[in-house]
Short mmCIF file of C-alpha atoms in Angstrom, two decimals:
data_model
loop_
_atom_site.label_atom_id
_atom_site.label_comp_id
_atom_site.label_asym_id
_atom_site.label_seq_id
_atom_site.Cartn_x
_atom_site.Cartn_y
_atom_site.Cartn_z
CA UNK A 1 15.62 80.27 134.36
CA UNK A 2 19.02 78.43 136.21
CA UNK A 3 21.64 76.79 134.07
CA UNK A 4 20.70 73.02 134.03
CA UNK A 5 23.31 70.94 136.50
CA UNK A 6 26.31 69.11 134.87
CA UNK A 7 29.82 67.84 136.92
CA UNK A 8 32.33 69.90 136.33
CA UNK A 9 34.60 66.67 135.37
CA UNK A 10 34.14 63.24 134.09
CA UNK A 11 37.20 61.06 133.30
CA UNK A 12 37.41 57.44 132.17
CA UNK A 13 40.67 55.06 130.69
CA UNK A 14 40.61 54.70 126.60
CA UNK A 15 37.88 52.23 125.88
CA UNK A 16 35.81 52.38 129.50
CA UNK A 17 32.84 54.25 129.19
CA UNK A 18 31.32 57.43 130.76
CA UNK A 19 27.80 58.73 131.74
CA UNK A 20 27.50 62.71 131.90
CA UNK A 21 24.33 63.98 134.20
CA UNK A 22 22.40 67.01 133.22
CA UNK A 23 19.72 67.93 135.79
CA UNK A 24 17.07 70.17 135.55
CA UNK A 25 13.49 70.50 136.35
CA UNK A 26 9.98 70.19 134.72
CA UNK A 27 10.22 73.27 133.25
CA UNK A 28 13.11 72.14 130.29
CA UNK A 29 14.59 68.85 131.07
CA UNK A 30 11.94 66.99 132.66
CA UNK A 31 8.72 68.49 130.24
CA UNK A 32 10.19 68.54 126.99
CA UNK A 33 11.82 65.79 124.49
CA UNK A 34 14.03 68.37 123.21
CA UNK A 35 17.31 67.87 125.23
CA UNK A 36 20.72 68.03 123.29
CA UNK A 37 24.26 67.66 123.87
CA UNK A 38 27.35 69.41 122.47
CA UNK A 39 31.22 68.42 122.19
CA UNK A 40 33.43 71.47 122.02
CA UNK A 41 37.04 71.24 121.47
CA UNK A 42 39.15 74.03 122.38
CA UNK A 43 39.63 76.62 119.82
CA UNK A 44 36.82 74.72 117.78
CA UNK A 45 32.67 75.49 117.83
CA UNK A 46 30.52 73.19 119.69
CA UNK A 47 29.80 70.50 117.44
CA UNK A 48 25.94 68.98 118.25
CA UNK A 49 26.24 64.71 119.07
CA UNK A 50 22.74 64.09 120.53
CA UNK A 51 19.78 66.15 119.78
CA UNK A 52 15.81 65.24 121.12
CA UNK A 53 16.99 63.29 123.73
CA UNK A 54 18.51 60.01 121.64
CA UNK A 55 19.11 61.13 118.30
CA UNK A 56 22.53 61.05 116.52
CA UNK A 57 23.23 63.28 113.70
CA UNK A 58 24.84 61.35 110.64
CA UNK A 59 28.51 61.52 111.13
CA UNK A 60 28.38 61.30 114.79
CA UNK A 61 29.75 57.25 115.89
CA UNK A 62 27.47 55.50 117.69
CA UNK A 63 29.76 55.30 120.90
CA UNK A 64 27.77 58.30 121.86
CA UNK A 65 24.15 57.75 122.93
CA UNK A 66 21.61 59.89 125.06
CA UNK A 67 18.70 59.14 127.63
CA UNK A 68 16.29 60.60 130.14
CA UNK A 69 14.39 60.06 133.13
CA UNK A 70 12.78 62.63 135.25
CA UNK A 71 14.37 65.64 135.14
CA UNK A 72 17.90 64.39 134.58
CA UNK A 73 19.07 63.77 130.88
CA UNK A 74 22.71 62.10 130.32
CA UNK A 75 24.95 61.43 128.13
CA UNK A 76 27.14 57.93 127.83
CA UNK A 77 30.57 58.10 125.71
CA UNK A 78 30.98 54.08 125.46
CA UNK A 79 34.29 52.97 123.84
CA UNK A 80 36.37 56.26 125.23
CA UNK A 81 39.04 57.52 122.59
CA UNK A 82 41.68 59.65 123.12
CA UNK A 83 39.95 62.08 120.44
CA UNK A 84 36.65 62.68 123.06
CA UNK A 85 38.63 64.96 125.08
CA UNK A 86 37.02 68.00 125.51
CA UNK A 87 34.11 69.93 127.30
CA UNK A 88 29.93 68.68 126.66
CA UNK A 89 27.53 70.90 127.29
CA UNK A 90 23.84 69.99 127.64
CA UNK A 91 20.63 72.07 126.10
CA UNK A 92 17.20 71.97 127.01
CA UNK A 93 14.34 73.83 125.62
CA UNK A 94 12.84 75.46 128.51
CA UNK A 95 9.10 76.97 126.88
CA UNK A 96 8.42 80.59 126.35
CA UNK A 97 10.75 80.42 122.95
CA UNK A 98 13.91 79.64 125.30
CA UNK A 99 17.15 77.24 125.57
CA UNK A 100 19.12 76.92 128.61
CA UNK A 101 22.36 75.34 128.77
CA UNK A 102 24.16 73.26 131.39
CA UNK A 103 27.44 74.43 133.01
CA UNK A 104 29.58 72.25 130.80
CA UNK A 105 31.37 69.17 131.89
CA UNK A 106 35.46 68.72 131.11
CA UNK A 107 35.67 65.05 129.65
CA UNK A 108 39.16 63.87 130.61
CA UNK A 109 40.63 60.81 128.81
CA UNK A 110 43.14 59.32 131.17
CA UNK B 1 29.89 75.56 102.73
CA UNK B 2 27.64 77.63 106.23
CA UNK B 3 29.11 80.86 107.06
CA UNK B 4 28.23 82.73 110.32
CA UNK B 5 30.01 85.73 110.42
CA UNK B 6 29.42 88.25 113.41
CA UNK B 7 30.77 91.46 113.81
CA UNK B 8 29.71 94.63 116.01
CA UNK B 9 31.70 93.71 119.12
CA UNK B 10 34.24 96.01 121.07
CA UNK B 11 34.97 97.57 124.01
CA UNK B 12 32.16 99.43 125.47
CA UNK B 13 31.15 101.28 128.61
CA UNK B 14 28.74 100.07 131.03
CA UNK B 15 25.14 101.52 130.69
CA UNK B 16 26.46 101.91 126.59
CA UNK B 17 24.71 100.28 124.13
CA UNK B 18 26.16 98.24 121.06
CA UNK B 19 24.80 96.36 118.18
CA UNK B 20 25.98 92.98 116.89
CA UNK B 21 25.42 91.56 113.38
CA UNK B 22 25.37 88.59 111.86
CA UNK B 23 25.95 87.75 107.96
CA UNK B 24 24.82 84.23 106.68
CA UNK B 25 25.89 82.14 103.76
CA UNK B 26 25.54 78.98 102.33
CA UNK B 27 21.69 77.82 103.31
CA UNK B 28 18.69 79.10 103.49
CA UNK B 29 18.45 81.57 106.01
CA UNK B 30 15.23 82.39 105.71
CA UNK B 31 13.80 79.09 106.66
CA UNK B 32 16.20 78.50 110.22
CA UNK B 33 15.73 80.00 113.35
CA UNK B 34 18.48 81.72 114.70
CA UNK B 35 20.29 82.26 118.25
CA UNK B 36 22.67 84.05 120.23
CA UNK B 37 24.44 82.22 122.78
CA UNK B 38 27.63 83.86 124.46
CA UNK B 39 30.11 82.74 126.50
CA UNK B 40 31.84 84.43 129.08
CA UNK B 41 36.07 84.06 129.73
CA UNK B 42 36.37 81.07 131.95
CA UNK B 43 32.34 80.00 132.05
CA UNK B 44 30.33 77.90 129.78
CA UNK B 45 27.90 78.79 127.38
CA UNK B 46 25.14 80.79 128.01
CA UNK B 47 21.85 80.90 125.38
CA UNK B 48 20.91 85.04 125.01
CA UNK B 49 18.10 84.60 122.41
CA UNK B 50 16.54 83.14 119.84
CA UNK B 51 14.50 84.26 116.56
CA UNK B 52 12.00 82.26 114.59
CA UNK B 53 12.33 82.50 110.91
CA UNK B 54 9.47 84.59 110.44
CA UNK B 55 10.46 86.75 113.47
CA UNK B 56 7.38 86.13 115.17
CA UNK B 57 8.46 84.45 117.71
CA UNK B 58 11.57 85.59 119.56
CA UNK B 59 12.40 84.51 123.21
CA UNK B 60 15.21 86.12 125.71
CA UNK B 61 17.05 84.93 128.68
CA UNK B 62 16.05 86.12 131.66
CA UNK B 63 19.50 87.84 132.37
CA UNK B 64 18.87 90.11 128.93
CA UNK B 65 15.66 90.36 129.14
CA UNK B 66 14.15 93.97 128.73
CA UNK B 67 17.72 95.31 127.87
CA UNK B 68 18.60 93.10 124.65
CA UNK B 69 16.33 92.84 121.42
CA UNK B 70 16.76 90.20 118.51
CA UNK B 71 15.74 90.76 114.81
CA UNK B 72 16.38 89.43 111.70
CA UNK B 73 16.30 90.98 107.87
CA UNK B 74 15.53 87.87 105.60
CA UNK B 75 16.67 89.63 102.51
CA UNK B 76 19.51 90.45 103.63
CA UNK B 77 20.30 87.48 105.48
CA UNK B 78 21.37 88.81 108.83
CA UNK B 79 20.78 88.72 112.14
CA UNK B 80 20.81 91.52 114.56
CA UNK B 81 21.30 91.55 118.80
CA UNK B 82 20.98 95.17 120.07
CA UNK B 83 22.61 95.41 123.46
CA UNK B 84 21.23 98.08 125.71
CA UNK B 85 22.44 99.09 129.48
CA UNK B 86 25.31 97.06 129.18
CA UNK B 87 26.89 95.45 132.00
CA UNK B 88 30.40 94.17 132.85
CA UNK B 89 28.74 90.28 133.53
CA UNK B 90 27.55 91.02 129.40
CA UNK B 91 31.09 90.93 128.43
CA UNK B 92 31.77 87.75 126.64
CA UNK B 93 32.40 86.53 123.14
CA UNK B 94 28.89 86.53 121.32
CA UNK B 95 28.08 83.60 118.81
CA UNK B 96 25.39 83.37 115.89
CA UNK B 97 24.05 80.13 115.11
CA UNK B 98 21.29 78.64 113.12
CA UNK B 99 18.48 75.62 114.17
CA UNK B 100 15.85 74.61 111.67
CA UNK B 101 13.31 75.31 114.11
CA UNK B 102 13.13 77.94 117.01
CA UNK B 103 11.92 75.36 119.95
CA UNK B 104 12.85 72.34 119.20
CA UNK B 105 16.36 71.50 116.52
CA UNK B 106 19.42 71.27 117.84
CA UNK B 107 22.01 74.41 117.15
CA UNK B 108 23.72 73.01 114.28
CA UNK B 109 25.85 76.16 112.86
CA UNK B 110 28.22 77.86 114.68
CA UNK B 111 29.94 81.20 113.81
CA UNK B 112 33.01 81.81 115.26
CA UNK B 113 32.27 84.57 117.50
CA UNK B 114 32.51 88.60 118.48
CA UNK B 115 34.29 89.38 122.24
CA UNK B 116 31.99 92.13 123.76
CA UNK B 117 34.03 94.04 126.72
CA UNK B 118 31.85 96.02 129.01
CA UNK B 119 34.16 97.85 131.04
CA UNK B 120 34.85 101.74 132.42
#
């Protein structure tokens, strides 16, 4: 059971957009629908933007969308704001009753 | 308003055992699943464990497995990790959260944490 693969870093300009790779295999990301992403801000808890691959909770803007192929999910942050700053993890169930997160990536609004 | 508030952590020597606790509030906690996930000072999140609502289904990370056991007391809404043959890679800040299902919801509350220090 290995941490799923993010970058350490992404950056993009206010209003560019940004994809976010989260690789693992076909044990969690590649055999199972049930990949999500979270935004944590510092001092704050993770906050969940994506869940089962493309889902958005309500509340979340629809600059933030999800996708998969193989065994690599992502995550694409269209329309950056100054206000996405901050580190995404990735989730993946991974069978036997277990999650497994990715590394965490630091989004960097430049 | 969802309250996950853990308590139980310290400083602790290795090969000591500790127990962490978790009081809910403000849904139903006997319907959600519930995790720990920690994170250690200067990684990213790790997941520990997870509990179905039922408890009869619990799963472990392999890095806790055989030394770390989840439960869950529906009545009294709380959620228990018992942390055997600590380590000094086990120190990190512990958090409770709940998912509507075990396998498959996303972790949707957070509580704000409880720093476990394994260290001689």
């Amino acid at each position: 059971q290995s941490a799923l693969t993010q970058p350490p870093s992404a950056s993009g300009s206010p209003g560019q957009s940004v994809t976010i790779s989260c690789t693992g295999t076909s044990s969690d990301v590649g055999g199972y629908y049930y990949v999500s992403w979270y935004q944590q801000h510092p001092g704050k808890a993770p906050k969940v933007i994506i869940y089962e691959v493309t889902k958005r909770p309500s509340g979340v803007p629809d600059r933030f969308s999800g996708s998969k192929s193989g065994n690599t999910a992502s995550l694409t942050v269209s329309g950056l704001q100054a206000e996405d700053e901050g580190d995404y993890y990735c989730s993946s169930y991974a069978g036997d009753n277990r999650r497994v997160f990715g590394g965490g990536t630091k989004l960097t609004v430049v | 308003e969802v309250q996950l508030v853990e308590s139980g952590g310290g400083l602790v020597q290795p090969g000591r055992s500790l127990r962490l606790s978790c009081a809910a509030s403000g849904f139903s906690f006997e319907d959600y699943a519930m995790h720990w996930v920690r994170r250690a000072p200067g990684n990213g999140l790790e997941w520990v464990s997870g509990i179905s609502w039922n408890s009869n289904n619990i799963g472990y990370a392999d890095s806790v497995k055989g030394r770390f056991t989840t439960s869950r007391d529906n009545a009294e809404r709380s959620l228990f990790l018992q942390m055997n043959s600590l380590r000094p890679e086990d120190t990190a800040f512990y958090y409770c959260i709940a998912s509507r299902w075990l396998q498959s919801s996303p972790l949707a509350y957070w509580g704000q944490g409880t720093l476990v220090t394994v260290s001689s």
